[in-house]
DNA sequence: TCACATTTAATTGTTCGCAATTGAATATGC
DNA sequence: GCATATTCAATTGCGAACAATTAAATGTGA
């Protein structure tokens, strides 16, 4: 019995790999964000940290790390750069001296206004309807959560 | 008129952003791949380069870059590391001296066999059916291509 | 032919991302 | 109460990722 070779029969082909799709999409997003975030003086990971802080201020480094799935080796130098840019302050907690609390400065809070129009620019670049994007986002988040669960084992 | 505030009304919320979903999913994939690729002595970007070369050998750096959406600033040092690991050889083309041609060594070709079971391990970790993954992959690729088109303007 | 533009890799400098380790603070068990 | 374990941030070292620049080779037009 002869049958046509389908894509699924070639698992090592680059174009068949969802992981490469995700990897390359992440870079593509980054490149779209870059000119927008340059105006705010932020990199994309720095923007993510600011998003967390705009939702909840005065949080320990660990909480930010859990939100973004990043560890202190990534966050510590990044937060120091944001502190050097006067967007936040790092202070060791008095209740638990192991923790460093991150609090926005007035400039850091003010930057939220300048960032307000970023999401709609990204939406435009994606050339997608909001409902399509929401559906995709939910699928990707579900996949990510399953992957993270496997790692945690 | 009062109505409930929906997710779409809060574009700056981290959890509403597809880009963060993609970004964090890429990292999650990376963490799942890591132990598998450690056995091959490869990082994930190095694995991607090997995937390209397993499909087509003896190609210029530029072709690899176009396939992976990476530039020479990323690829040159990465390829030098793969050369140091005796997986490939870099030789300047005699027809066009600007080009550097990348060719697998026998070890590089042999590694393909050891890599053969990687995709199925990833599939298992995703806890998804193949058809679901293919559908998601196609959506993400389509999104990525639209984003890259915007950048190219 | 010769000036000029284009193509291609390589280089430099900055920022992530993470593993592994360190060191200090806190929690736990006996 | 004290030894031990755990938690948390910081540090170190390595490998991406990319912008900007450099340098060499090639292509093009007058």
XYZ file of N, CA, C and O in Angstrom, chain B residues 31-132:
408
model
N 12.104 25.294 27.779
C 12.411 24.543 29.001
C 12.093 23.058 28.850
O 12.736 22.215 29.477
N 11.072 22.754 28.026
C 10.769 21.345 27.766
C 11.860 20.727 26.878
O 12.281 19.594 27.091
N 12.294 21.501 25.895
C 13.326 21.007 24.975
C 14.665 20.792 25.675
O 15.420 19.893 25.321
N 14.959 21.627 26.655
C 16.309 21.670 27.220
C 16.869 20.290 27.587
O 17.944 19.925 27.103
N 16.186 19.509 28.429
C 16.774 18.213 28.792
C 16.948 17.276 27.595
O 17.896 16.500 27.550
N 16.036 17.366 26.615
C 16.159 16.526 25.425
C 17.381 16.930 24.597
O 18.130 16.081 24.107
N 17.553 18.243 24.450
C 18.645 18.732 23.601
C 19.987 18.641 24.306
O 21.028 18.534 23.654
N 19.958 18.680 25.637
C 21.210 18.504 26.382
C 21.888 17.202 25.990
O 23.111 17.137 25.858
N 21.064 16.178 25.778
C 21.620 14.875 25.400
C 22.296 14.917 24.036
O 23.160 14.103 23.723
N 21.835 15.867 23.179
C 22.448 16.016 21.858
C 23.587 17.034 21.897
O 24.280 17.237 20.889
N 23.728 17.716 23.015
C 24.755 18.752 23.115
C 24.404 20.006 22.341
O 25.270 20.736 21.883
N 23.084 20.261 22.190
C 22.629 21.418 21.425
C 21.772 22.334 22.272
O 21.077 21.877 23.184
N 21.800 23.615 21.970
C 20.804 24.544 22.492
C 19.637 24.568 21.494
O 19.757 24.041 20.378
N 18.535 25.216 21.868
C 17.401 25.220 20.955
C 17.701 25.947 19.644
O 17.418 25.394 18.561
N 18.300 27.147 19.685
C 18.621 27.786 18.394
C 19.605 26.957 17.559
O 19.510 26.923 16.332
N 20.527 26.284 18.219
C 21.454 25.412 17.484
C 20.693 24.247 16.848
O 20.972 23.852 15.704
N 19.724 23.713 17.575
C 18.868 22.636 17.050
C 18.132 23.120 15.807
O 18.044 22.385 14.803
N 17.640 24.349 15.834
C 16.945 24.893 14.663
C 17.879 24.944 13.454
O 17.486 24.583 12.340
N 19.104 25.387 13.685
C 20.073 25.423 12.582
C 20.311 24.020 12.045
O 20.351 23.810 10.824
N 20.427 23.051 12.939
C 20.641 21.669 12.496
C 19.435 21.166 11.706
O 19.589 20.448 10.704
N 18.227 21.518 12.125
C 17.031 21.126 11.368
C 17.112 21.630 9.930
O 16.797 20.905 8.978
N 17.531 22.889 9.794
C 17.660 23.460 8.447
C 18.674 22.671 7.637
O 18.426 22.312 6.486
N 19.808 22.358 8.263
C 20.886 21.685 7.539
C 20.539 20.230 7.241
O 20.973 19.679 6.225
N 19.763 19.604 8.115
C 19.343 18.232 7.836
C 18.412 18.194 6.637
O 18.303 17.178 5.950
N 17.717 19.297 6.378
C 16.857 19.358 5.190
C 17.671 19.671 3.941
O 17.445 19.116 2.881
N 18.608 20.640 4.107
C 19.419 21.034 2.951
C 20.805 21.418 3.405
O 20.974 22.381 4.149
N 21.759 20.700 2.919
C 23.144 20.872 3.334
C 23.839 21.853 2.393
O 23.332 22.161 1.325
N 25.005 22.358 2.844
C 25.860 23.158 1.971
C 25.164 24.433 1.512
O 25.062 24.709 0.314
N 24.690 25.191 2.477
C 23.953 26.417 2.176
C 24.683 27.620 2.775
O 25.389 27.486 3.772
N 24.532 28.789 2.152
C 25.137 29.991 2.719
C 24.446 30.415 4.011
O 23.277 30.073 4.246
N 25.169 31.163 4.825
C 24.639 31.660 6.101
C 23.318 32.389 5.884
O 22.364 32.236 6.649
N 23.257 33.148 4.828
C 22.075 33.968 4.555
C 20.807 33.120 4.445
O 19.750 33.491 4.963
N 20.929 31.972 3.754
C 19.760 31.102 3.590
C 19.252 30.602 4.940
O 18.043 30.533 5.178
N 20.187 30.238 5.811
C 19.794 29.790 7.147
C 19.083 30.924 7.870
O 18.039 30.723 8.507
N 19.637 32.116 7.748
C 19.041 33.283 8.397
C 17.632 33.561 7.909
O 16.747 33.885 8.699
N 17.415 33.400 6.602
C 16.070 33.656 6.065
C 15.083 32.608 6.534
O 13.926 32.909 6.807
N 15.553 31.401 6.652
C 14.698 30.316 7.118
C 14.272 30.547 8.560
O 13.124 30.326 8.937
N 15.211 31.000 9.394
C 14.975 31.114 10.846
C 14.659 32.545 11.291
O 14.432 32.769 12.480
N 14.676 33.488 10.355
C 14.445 34.894 10.701
C 15.522 35.401 11.665
O 15.226 36.084 12.648
N 16.763 35.022 11.409
C 17.874 35.463 12.254
C 18.935 36.105 11.372
O 19.063 35.770 10.201
N 19.712 37.026 11.934
C 20.733 37.699 11.139
C 22.131 37.182 11.479
O 22.300 36.331 12.344
N 23.111 37.730 10.769
C 24.471 37.197 10.910
C 25.042 37.469 12.298
O 25.889 36.711 12.773
N 24.574 38.525 12.938
C 25.039 38.818 14.290
C 24.705 37.707 15.266
O 25.426 37.481 16.249
N 23.602 37.022 15.012
C 23.236 35.871 15.841
C 23.893 34.599 15.315
O 24.414 33.791 16.086
N 23.870 34.444 13.997
C 24.277 33.163 13.419
C 25.787 32.949 13.416
O 26.250 31.834 13.666
N 26.554 33.978 13.143
C 28.004 33.786 13.031
C 28.598 33.138 14.280
O 29.243 32.086 14.176
N 28.397 33.696 15.463
C 28.973 33.028 16.646
C 28.356 31.654 16.919
O 29.051 30.743 17.355
N 27.058 31.514 16.654
C 26.404 30.219 16.856
C 27.011 29.155 15.942
O 27.302 28.036 16.372
N 27.219 29.504 14.682
C 27.793 28.558 13.728
C 29.232 28.217 14.092
O 29.680 27.085 13.908
N 29.938 29.210 14.641
C 31.312 28.939 15.069
C 31.337 27.934 16.217
O 32.222 27.089 16.297
N 30.332 28.023 17.089
C 30.265 27.050 18.187
C 29.946 25.655 17.667
O 30.502 24.660 18.141
N 29.050 25.586 16.676
C 28.727 24.275 16.090
C 29.932 23.717 15.328
O 30.140 22.500 15.283
N 30.724 24.612 14.743
C 31.942 24.155 14.068
C 32.942 23.636 15.105
O 33.570 22.588 14.895
N 33.047 24.340 16.220
C 33.959 23.908 17.283
C 33.538 22.551 17.839
O 34.365 21.777 18.323
N 32.215 22.258 17.754
C 31.709 20.964 18.213
C 31.810 19.905 17.105
O 31.286 18.797 17.267
N 32.446 20.263 15.983
C 32.685 19.339 14.863
C 31.396 18.850 14.198
O 31.362 17.754 13.645
N 30.335 19.652 14.281
C 29.076 19.252 13.641
C 28.957 19.809 12.233
O 28.173 19.294 11.428
N 29.698 20.857 11.930
C 29.638 21.449 10.589
C 30.960 22.137 10.272
O 31.825 22.297 11.142
N 31.067 22.523 8.998
C 32.261 23.219 8.530
C 31.848 24.496 7.836
O 30.853 24.510 7.114
N 32.586 25.556 8.058
C 32.318 26.843 7.410
C 33.423 27.096 6.381
O 34.597 27.159 6.743
N 33.022 27.215 5.113
C 34.030 27.497 4.087
C 33.539 28.598 3.170
O 32.373 28.617 2.777
N 34.443 29.497 2.856
C 34.060 30.616 2.012
C 33.880 30.119 0.581
O 34.704 29.346 0.072
N 32.795 30.533 -0.040
C 32.470 30.094 -1.396
C 33.525 30.594 -2.382
O 34.003 31.725 -2.270
N 33.876 29.759 -3.349
C 34.867 30.175 -4.348
C 34.209 30.998 -5.453
O 34.831 31.859 -6.054
N 32.906 30.744 -5.696
C 32.200 31.534 -6.720
C 31.940 32.956 -6.248
O 32.123 33.909 -6.969
N 31.488 33.068 -4.993
C 31.226 34.399 -4.423
C 31.874 34.464 -3.054
O 31.366 33.909 -2.088
N 32.982 35.137 -3.012
C 33.802 35.139 -1.795
C 33.126 35.826 -0.616
O 33.620 35.765 0.508
N 32.012 36.483 -0.857
C 31.302 37.098 0.279
C 30.555 36.053 1.093
O 30.311 36.223 2.279
N 30.195 34.977 0.429
C 29.388 33.956 1.106
C 30.235 32.950 1.874
O 31.313 32.569 1.426
N 29.684 32.519 2.990
C 30.278 31.407 3.735
C 29.307 30.240 3.658
O 28.135 30.379 4.018
N 29.780 29.130 3.146
C 28.910 27.964 2.990
C 29.022 27.059 4.215
O 30.118 26.812 4.723
N 27.875 26.584 4.654
C 27.816 25.725 5.838
C 27.510 24.303 5.383
O 26.489 24.065 4.733
N 28.388 23.380 5.746
C 28.198 21.979 5.369
C 28.339 21.099 6.601
O 29.219 21.308 7.437
N 27.462 20.119 6.717
C 27.516 19.198 7.844
C 28.728 18.284 7.739
O 29.119 17.872 6.646
N 29.300 17.949 8.870
C 30.300 16.884 8.935
C 29.551 15.558 9.060
O 28.334 15.552 9.298
N 30.239 14.433 8.903
C 29.573 13.140 9.156
C 28.936 13.101 10.547
O 27.812 12.608 10.690
N 29.618 13.650 11.557
C 29.012 13.692 12.897
C 27.711 14.498 12.901
O 26.743 14.126 13.552
N 27.741 15.603 12.180
C 26.553 16.444 12.100
C 25.395 15.710 11.461
O 24.247 15.817 11.916
N 25.703 14.952 10.418
C 24.643 14.175 9.764
C 24.159 13.041 10.661
O 22.974 12.754 10.738
N 25.116 12.445 11.369
C 24.757 11.310 12.230
C 23.854 11.740 13.381
O 23.016 10.965 13.849
N 24.001 12.983 13.804
C 23.205 13.469 14.934
C 21.711 13.438 14.637
O 20.878 13.380 15.546
N 21.376 13.468 13.353
C 19.959 13.447 12.964
C 19.251 12.217 13.524
O 18.091 12.303 13.942
N 19.969 11.109 13.546
C 19.356 9.879 14.074
C 19.039 10.027 15.560
O 17.967 9.632 16.019
N 19.966 10.617 16.293
C 19.750 10.802 17.726
C 18.616 11.795 17.999
O 18.034 11.792 19.085
N 18.357 12.650 17.023
C 17.336 13.690 17.214
C 15.952 13.208 16.815
O 14.957 13.882 17.060
N 15.888 12.024 16.225
C 14.648 11.579 15.604
C 13.474 11.497 16.579
O 12.324 11.717 16.209
N 13.760 11.174 17.828
C 12.660 10.996 18.783
C 12.289 12.280 19.532
O 11.385 12.260 20.368
N 12.979 13.373 19.243
C 12.687 14.624 19.951
C 11.253 15.103 19.709
O 10.536 15.394 20.676
N 10.811 15.198 18.445
C 9.470 15.743 18.229
C 8.370 14.987 18.971
O 7.429 15.599 19.497
N 8.484 13.662 19.051
C 7.402 12.935 19.725
C 7.401 13.204 21.237
O 6.343 13.195 21.874
N 8.572 13.477 21.797
C 8.623 13.843 23.216
C 7.933 15.174 23.459
O 7.240 15.363 24.458
N 8.141 16.097 22.527
C 7.497 17.402 22.637
C 5.986 17.250 22.491
O 5.206 17.834 23.248
N 5.597 16.446 21.534
C 4.173 16.188 21.318
C 3.523 15.662 22.597
O 2.452 16.118 23.004
N 4.204 14.728 23.245
C 3.658 14.166 24.482
C 3.520 15.247 25.552
O 2.506 15.321 26.244
N 4.539 16.099 25.670
C 4.517 17.144 26.698
C 3.385 18.138 26.457
O 2.838 18.709 27.394
N 3.045 18.343 25.183
C 2.003 19.327 24.869
C 0.619 18.805 25.224
O -0.319 19.578 25.359
N 0.512 17.507 25.373
C -0.776 16.888 25.693
C -1.880 17.359 24.757
O -2.965 17.755 25.180
N -1.548 17.316 23.483
C -2.449 17.786 22.439
C -2.497 16.729 21.356
O -1.544 15.971 21.183
N -3.573 16.705 20.591
C -3.599 15.842 19.426
C -2.784 16.498 18.318
O -2.594 17.714 18.308
N -2.313 15.675 17.395
C -1.535 16.208 16.279
C -2.359 17.217 15.486
O -1.865 18.277 15.106
N -3.629 16.895 15.272
C -4.443 17.789 14.438
C -4.653 19.144 15.111
O -4.639 20.179 14.454
N -4.842 19.115 16.436
C -4.957 20.389 17.156
C -3.696 21.220 16.997
O -3.742 22.429 16.752
